[in-house]
Coordinates of C-alpha atoms and ligand atoms in Angstrom, one line a residue:
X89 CA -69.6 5.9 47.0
X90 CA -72.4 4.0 45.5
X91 CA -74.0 3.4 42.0
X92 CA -76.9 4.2 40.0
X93 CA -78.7 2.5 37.3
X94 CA -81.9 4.7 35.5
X95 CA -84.0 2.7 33.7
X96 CA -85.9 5.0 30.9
X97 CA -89.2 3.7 29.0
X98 CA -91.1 6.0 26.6
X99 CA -90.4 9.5 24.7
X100 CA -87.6 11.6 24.3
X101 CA -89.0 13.5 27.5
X102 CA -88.4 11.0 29.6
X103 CA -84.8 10.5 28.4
X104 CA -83.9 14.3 28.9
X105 CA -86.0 13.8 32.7
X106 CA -83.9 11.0 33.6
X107 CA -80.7 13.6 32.7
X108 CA -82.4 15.5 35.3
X109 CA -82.5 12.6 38.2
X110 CA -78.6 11.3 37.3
X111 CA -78.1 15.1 37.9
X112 CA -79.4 14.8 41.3
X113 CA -77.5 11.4 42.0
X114 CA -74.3 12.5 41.2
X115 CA -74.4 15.3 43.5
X116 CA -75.0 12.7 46.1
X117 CA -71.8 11.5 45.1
X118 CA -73.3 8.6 43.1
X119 CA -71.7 7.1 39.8
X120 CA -73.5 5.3 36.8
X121 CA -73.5 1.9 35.7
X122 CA -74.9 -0.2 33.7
X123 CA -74.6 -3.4 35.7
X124 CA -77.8 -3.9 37.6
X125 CA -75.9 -5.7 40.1
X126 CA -73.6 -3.4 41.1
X127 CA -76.2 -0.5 41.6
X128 CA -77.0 0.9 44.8
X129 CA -79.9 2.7 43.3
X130 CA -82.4 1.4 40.9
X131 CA -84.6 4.2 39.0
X132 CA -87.6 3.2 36.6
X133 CA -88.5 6.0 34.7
X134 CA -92.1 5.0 33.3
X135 CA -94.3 5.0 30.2
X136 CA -97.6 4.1 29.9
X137 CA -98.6 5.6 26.2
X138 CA -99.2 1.7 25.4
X139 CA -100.3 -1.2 27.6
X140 CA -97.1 -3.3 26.2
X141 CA -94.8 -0.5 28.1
X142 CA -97.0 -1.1 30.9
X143 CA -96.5 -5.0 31.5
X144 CA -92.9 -4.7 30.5
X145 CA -91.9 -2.3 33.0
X146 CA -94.3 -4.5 35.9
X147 CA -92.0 -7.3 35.0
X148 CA -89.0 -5.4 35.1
X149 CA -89.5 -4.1 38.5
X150 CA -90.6 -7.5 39.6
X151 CA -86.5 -8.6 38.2
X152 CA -85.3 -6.6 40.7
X153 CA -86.7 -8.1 44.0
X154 CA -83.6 -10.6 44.6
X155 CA -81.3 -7.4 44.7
X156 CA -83.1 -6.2 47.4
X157 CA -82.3 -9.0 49.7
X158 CA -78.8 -9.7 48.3
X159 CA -78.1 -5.8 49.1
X160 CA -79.5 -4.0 52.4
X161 CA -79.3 -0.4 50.8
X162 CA -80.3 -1.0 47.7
X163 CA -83.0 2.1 47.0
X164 CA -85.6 1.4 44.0
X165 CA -87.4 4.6 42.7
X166 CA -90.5 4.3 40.7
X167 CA -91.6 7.5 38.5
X168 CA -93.2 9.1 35.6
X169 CA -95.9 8.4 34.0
X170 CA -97.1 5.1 34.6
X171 CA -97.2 6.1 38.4
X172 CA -98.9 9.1 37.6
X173 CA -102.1 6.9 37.3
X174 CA -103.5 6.4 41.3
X175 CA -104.5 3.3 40.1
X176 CA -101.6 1.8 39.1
X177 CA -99.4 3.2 41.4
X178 CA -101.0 1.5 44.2
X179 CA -101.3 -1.6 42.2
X180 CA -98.0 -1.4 41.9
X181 CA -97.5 -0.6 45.7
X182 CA -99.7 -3.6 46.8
X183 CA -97.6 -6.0 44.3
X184 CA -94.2 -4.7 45.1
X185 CA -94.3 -3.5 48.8
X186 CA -90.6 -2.9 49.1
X187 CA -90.2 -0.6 46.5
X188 CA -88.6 2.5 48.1
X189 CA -90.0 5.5 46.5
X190 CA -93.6 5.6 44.1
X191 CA -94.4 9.2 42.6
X192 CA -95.9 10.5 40.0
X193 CA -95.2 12.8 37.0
X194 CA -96.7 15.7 38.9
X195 CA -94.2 15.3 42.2
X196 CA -91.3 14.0 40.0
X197 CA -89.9 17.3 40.0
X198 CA -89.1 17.0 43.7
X199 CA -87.5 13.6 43.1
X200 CA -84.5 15.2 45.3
X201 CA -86.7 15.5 48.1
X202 CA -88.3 11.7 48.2
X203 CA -84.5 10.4 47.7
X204 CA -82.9 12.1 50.4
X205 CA -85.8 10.6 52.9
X206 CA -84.9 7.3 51.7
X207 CA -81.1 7.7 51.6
X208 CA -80.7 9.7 54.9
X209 CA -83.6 8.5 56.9
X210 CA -84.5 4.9 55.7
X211 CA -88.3 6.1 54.7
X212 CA -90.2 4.9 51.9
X213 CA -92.6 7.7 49.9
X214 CA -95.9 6.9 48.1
X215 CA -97.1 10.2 47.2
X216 CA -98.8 10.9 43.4
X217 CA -99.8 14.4 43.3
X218 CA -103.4 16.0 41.9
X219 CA -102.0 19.0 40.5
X220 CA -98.7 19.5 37.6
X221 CA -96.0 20.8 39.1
X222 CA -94.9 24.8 38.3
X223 CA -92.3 25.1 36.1
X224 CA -88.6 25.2 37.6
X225 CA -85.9 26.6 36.3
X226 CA -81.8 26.2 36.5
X227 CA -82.0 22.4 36.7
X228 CA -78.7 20.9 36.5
X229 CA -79.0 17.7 34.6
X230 CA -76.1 15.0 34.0
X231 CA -76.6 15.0 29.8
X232 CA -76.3 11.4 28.3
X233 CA -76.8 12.0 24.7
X234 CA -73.6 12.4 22.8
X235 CA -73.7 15.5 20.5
X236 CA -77.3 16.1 21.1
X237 CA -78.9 18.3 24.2
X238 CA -82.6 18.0 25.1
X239 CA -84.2 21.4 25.7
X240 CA -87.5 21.2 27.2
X241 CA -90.4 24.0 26.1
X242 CA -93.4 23.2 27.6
X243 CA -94.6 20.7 29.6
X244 CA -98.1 19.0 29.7
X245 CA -100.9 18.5 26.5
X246 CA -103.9 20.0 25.6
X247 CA -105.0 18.4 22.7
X248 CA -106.8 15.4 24.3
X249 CA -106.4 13.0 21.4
X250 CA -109.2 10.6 22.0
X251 CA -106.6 7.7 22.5
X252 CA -103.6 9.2 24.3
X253 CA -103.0 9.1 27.8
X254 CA -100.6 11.9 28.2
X255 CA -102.9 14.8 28.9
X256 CA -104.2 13.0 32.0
X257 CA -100.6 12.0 32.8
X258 CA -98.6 15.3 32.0
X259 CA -101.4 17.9 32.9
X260 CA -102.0 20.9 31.0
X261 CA -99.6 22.5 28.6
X262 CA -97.4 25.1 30.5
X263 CA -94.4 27.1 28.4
X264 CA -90.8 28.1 29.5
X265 CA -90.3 31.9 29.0
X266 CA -88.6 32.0 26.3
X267 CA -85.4 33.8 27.6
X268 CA -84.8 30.9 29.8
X269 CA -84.7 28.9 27.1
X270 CA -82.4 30.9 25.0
X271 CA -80.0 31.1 27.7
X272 CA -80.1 27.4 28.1
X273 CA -79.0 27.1 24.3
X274 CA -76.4 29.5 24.4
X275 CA -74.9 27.8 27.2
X276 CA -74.6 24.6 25.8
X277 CA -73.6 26.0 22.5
X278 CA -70.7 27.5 24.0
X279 CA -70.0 23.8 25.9
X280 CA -69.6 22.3 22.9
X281 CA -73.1 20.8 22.1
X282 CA -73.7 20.4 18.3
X283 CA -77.5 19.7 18.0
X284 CA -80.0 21.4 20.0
X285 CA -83.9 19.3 20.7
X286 CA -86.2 21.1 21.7
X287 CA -89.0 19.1 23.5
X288 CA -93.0 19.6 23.8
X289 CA -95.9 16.8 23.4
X290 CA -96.9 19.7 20.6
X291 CA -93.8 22.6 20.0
X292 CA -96.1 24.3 17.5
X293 CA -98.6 25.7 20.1
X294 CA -95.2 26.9 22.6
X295 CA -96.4 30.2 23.7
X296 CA -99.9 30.0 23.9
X297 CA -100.6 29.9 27.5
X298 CA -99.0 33.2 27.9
X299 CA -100.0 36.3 26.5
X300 CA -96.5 38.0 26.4
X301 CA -94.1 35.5 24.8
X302 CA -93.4 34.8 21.4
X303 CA -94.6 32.2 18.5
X304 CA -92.4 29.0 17.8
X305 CA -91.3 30.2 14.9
X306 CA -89.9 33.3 16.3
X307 CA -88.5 30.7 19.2
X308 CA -86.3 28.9 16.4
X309 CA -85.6 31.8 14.5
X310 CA -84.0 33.1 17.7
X311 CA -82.0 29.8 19.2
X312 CA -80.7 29.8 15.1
X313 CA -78.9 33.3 15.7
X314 CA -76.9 32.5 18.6
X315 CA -73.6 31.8 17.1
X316 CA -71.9 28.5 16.6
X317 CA -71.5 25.0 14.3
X318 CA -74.6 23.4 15.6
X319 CA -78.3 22.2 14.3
X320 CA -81.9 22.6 16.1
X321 CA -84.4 20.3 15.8
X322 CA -87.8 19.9 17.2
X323 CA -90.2 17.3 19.0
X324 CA -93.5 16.5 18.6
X325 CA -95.4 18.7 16.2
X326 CA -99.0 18.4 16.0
X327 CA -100.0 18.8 12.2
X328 CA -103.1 21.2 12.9
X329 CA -100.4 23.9 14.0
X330 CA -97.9 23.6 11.6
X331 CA -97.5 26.8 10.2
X332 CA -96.3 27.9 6.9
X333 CA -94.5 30.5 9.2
X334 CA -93.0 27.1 10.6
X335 CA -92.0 26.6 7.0
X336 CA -90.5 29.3 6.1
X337 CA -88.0 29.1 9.2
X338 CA -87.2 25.8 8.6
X339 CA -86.3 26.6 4.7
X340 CA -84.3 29.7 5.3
X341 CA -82.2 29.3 8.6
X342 CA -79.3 27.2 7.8
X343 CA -79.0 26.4 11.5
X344 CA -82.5 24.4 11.6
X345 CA -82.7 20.7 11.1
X346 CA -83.9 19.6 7.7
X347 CA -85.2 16.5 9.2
X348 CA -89.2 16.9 10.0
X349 CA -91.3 14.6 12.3
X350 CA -95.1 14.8 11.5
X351 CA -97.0 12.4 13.2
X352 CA -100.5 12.1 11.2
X353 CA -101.6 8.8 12.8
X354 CA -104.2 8.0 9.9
X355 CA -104.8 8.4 6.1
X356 CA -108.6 8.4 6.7
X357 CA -110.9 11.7 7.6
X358 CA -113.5 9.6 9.1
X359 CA -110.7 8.0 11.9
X360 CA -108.8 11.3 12.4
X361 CA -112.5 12.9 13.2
X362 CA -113.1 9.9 15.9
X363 CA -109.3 11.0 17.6
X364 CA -109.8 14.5 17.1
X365 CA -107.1 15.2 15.6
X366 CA -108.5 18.6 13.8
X367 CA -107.2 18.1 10.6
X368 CA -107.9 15.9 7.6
X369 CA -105.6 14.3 5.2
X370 CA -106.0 17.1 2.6
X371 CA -104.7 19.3 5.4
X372 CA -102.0 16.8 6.1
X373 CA -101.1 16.6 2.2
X374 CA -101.0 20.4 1.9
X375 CA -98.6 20.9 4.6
X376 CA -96.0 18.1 3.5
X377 CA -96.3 19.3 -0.5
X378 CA -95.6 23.1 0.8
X379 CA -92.5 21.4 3.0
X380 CA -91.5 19.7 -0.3
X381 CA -91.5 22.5 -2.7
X382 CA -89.7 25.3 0.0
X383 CA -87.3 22.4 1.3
X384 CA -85.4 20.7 -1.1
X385 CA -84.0 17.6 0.8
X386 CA -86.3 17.5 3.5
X387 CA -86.6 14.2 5.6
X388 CA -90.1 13.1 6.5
X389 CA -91.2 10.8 9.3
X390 CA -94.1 10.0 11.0
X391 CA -96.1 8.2 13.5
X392 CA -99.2 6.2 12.6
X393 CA -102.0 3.7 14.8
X394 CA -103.9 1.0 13.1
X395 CA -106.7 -0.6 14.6
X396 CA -108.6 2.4 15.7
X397 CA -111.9 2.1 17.0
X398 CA -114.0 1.8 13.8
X399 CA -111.1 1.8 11.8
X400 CA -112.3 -0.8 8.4
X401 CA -110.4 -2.0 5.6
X402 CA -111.1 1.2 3.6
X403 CA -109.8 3.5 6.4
X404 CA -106.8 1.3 6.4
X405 CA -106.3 1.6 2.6
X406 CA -106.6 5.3 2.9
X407 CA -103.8 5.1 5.6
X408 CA -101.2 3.2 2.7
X409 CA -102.6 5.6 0.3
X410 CA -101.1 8.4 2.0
X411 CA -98.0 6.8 3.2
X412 CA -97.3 6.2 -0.5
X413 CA -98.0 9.7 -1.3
X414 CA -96.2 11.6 1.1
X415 CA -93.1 9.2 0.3
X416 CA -91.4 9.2 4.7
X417 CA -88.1 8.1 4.7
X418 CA -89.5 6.1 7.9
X419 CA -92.3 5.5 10.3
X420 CA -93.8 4.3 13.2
X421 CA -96.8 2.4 12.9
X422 CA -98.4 1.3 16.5
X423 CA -101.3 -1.6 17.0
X424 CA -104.2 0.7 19.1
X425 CA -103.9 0.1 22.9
X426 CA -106.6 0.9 25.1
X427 CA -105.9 3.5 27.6
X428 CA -108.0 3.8 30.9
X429 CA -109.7 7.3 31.0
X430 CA -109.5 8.5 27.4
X431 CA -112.5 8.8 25.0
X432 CA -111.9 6.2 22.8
X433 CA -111.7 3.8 25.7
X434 CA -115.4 3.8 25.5
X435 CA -115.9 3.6 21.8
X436 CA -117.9 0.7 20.7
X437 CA -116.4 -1.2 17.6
X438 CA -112.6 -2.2 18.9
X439 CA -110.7 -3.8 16.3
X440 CA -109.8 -7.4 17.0
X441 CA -106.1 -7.7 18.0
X442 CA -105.2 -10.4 14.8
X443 CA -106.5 -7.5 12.3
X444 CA -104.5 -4.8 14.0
X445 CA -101.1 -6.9 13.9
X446 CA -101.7 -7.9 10.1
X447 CA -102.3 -4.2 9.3
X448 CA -99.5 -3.0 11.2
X449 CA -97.2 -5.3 9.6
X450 CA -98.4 -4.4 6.3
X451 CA -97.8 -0.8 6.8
X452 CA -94.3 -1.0 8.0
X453 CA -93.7 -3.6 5.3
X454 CA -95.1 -0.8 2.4
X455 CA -92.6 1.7 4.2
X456 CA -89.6 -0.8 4.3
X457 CA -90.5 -0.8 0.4
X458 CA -90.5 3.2 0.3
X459 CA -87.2 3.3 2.5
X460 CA -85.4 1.2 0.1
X461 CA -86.4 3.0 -3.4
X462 CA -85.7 6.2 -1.9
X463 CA -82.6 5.6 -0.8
X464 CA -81.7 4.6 -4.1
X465 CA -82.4 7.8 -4.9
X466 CA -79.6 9.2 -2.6
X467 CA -76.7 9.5 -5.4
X468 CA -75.4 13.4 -5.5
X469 CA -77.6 14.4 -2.2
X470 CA -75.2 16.7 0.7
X471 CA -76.1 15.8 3.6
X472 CA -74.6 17.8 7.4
X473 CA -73.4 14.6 8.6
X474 CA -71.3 14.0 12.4
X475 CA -68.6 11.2 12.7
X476 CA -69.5 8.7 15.4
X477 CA -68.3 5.3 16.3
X478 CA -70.7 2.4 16.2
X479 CA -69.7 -1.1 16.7
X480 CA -66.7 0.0 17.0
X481 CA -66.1 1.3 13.7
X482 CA -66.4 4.9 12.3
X483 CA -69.0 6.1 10.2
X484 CA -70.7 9.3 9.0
X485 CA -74.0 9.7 10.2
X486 CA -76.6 12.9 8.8
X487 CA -78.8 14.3 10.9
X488 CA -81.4 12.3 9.7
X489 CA -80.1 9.5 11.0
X490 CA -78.2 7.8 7.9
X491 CA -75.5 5.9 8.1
X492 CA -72.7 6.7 5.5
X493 CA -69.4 5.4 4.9
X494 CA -66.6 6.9 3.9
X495 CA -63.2 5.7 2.1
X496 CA -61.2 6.9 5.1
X497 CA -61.5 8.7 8.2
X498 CA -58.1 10.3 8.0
X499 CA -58.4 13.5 9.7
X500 CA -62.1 13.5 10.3
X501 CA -62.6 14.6 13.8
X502 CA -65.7 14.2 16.2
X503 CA -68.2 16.8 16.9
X504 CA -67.3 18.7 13.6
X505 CA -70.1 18.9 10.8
X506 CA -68.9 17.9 7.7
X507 CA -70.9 18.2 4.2
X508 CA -70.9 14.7 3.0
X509 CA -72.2 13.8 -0.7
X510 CA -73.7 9.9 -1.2
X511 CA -71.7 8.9 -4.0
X512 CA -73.5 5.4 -4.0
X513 CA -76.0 2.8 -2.7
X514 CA -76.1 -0.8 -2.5
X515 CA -78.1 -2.7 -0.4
X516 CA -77.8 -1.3 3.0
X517 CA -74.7 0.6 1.9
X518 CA -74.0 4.2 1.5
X519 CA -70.7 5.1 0.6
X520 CA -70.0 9.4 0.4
X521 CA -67.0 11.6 0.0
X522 CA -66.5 14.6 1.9
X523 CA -67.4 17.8 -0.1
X524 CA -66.4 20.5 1.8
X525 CA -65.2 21.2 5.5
X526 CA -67.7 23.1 7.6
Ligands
SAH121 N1 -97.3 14.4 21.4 C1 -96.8 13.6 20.4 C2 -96.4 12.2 20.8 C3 -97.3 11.4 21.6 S1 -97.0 9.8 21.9 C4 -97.8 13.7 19.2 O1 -98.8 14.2 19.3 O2 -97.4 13.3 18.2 C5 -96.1 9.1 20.5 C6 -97.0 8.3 19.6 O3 -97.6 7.2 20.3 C7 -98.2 9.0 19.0 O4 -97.8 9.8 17.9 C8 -99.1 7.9 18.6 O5 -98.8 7.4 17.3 C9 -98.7 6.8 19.6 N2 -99.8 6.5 20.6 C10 -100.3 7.4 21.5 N3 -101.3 6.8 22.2 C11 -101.5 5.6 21.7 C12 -102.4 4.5 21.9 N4 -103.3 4.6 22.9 N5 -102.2 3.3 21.2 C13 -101.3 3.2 20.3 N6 -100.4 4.2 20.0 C14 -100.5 5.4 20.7
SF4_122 FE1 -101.3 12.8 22.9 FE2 -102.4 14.1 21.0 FE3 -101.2 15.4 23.0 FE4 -99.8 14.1 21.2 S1 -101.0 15.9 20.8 S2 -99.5 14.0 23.4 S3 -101.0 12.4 20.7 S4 -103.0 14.1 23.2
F3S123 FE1 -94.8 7.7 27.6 FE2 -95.2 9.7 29.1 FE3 -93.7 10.0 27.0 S1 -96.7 8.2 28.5 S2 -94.5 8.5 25.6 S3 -93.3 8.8 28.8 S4 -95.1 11.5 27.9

């Protein structure tokens, strides 16, 4: 039988969605690669949060067109949310005529549907759907990430951040029930999984849509009480909804991931008014000072945009005052991209493109700084740490993502927490001993 090759672009979700199309493709008897040229089928799952993913992944597709001629049944499938825009989808249609299959983020679900057409009966789809798709449930997915499974929550965004795309792109926010999702866990608990991710564009508002079902929190507190050696973590949280409730789980289950993403995207009130966000930075402050105090080695991250409409020098120094405050272990600091449709398309006062690149690599420069102190700091911390093999060597890594070595590896197995103590740093290296076996 044939090959596949998925390219994935963007977030997490679109990692654990392209989990969900290899599931599909292996049942047609399809195996991966990773050699374009051997693939039989070519998928682009798409991102369009930035106008940078937007061009790369035109260009990418463009790549493929020798293939095509060079093999008769080669099938190309465009998805996600790139395609999700009419626009561009027919744009992309006009410019790359032979491409086999063009949905969108609303039909995606029925990706099964559009490839059998093209496998069985030779017939190109164009179809981008209106309206989101219902949730579905018992989805067999072909899982890809190691240790870690993606659990998806809800779907869609109602925040409406005056820059961000994914509203219009994902549709409104629609949650799981929650004993679908607890099933899930359990399941792949019991097949070995060690880390649990649950995914929403905001986790903190899970629930909501529907009257009966219960908070995040309780959500967590729940996965955290099936039994077994694994951790759960959690993506996106919006900071307006972060509950001290939140907090509190996060601090007392042992189970829950001490690693905490808080995307603030600006230190200034007057630019997190203009994205409507619905918080300020005192807000912001207050949350990651109440994290500090209840958790004692928790690791911060974040995600930041310079170069927001209006954004001045001063709003920029109130973004590096924060960053220095809060102390992140890292972030992600983005230049501003216009996105067709949102608000802040239409805001007046766009920041030229030289400013946003200095003040972008400033920020990331400031954090670098921050990232190197801190780890300094490291010496007698206990970190839940997973062996793993990069390069082709072993190493410890936590489960916020640091690297640590280790004398020896001498009966250190995979998939097995182990409570490792940083006995020192230089440079880039940690060096740990094991404390005790989990
Ligand atoms: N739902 C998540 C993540 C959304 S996208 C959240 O609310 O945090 C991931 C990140 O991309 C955002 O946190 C933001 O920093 C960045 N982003 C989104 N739209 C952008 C735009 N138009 N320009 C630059 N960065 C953007
Ligand atoms: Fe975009 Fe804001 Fe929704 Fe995140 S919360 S997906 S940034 S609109
Ligand atoms: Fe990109 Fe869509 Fe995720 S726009 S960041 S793939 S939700």
């Amino acid at each position: 039988m044939g090959k596949y090759l998925i390219n994935t672009y963007g977030c997490q979700m679109n990692i654990h969605e392209s989990e969900k199309v290899a599931g599909i493709l292996q049942d047609y008897g399809f195996e991966e690669t990773t050699e374009v040229n051997d693939a039989d089928v070519i998928v682009f799952n798409t991102c369009c949060i930035r106008e940078g993913a937007e061009t790369k992944i035109f260009s990418n597709i463009g790549a493929v067109k020798p293939l095509k001629k060079k093999n008769k049944n080669l099938i190309v499938a465009v998805l996600g949310c790139m395609t999700q825009q009419k626009k561009t989808a027919e744009n992309l249609k006009k410019k790359f005529p032979w491409i086999d299959i063009i949905i969108g983020t609303f039909n995606s679900d029925e990706f099964e549907k559009y490839f059998k057409k093209s496998f069985e009966e030779k017939q190109k789809s164009f179809e981008v759907f209106d309206k989101e798709f219902d949730i579905v449930e018992n989805t067999k997915f072909f899982r890809t990430s190691g240790d870690n499974a993606w659990v998806n929550i809800t779907y869609g965004c109602n925040n409406f951040c005056t820059y961000c795309i994914v509203p219009y792109v994902r549709g409104r926010e629609r949650s799981r029930r929650s004993e679908n999702i607890i099933k899930e866990c359990e399941n792949l608990v019991k097949e070995g999984y060690k880390q649990i991710t649950l995914l929403g564009q905001n986790v903190n508002s899970y629930g909501n849509d529907r009257e009966d079902e219960i908070s995040f929190p309780m959500l967590c507190k729940k996965i955290c009480q099936i039994e077994g050696d694994f951790r759960l973590k959690f993506m996106t949280s919006h900071p307006k909804d972060f509950s001290s409730e939140l907090i509190d789980v996060i601090a007392s289950e042992e189970k829950m991931s001490k690693v905490v993403h808080l995307p603030c995207q600006s230190g200034s009130n007057k630019i997190l008014k203009l994205m409507n966000r619905s918080y300020t930075r005192e807000n912001y402050l207050q949350r990651i000072e109440e994290l500090k105090s209840k958790i004692p080695y928790v690791s911060l991250t974040s995600d930041f945009i310079v170069g927001f409409p209006y954004e001045e020098e001063e709003d920029f120094e109130q973004t590096k005052d924060l960053v220095e405050k809060v102390q992140y272990n890292s972030i992600f600091a983005f230049m501003y991209s216009k996105r067709s449709g949102t608000v802040a398309e239409k805001m007046e006062n766009q920041v030229d493109l030289q400013v946003k690149r200095r003040r972008v690599n400033e920020l990331l420069a400031l954090q670098k700084e921050i990232t190197a102190k801190k780890n300094e700091k490291l010496v007698g911390f206990v970190f839940d740490c997973l062996l793993q093999e990069k390069k082709d060597k072993k190493i410890m890594v936590s489960e916020s993502g640091l690297s640590i070595s280790l004398e020896s590896y001498d009966g250190i197995e995979f998939s097995k927490y182990y409570k490792v103590a940083v006995t020192s740093v230089k440079g880039n290296k940690i060096s740990g001993k094991i404390e005790k076996r989990k």
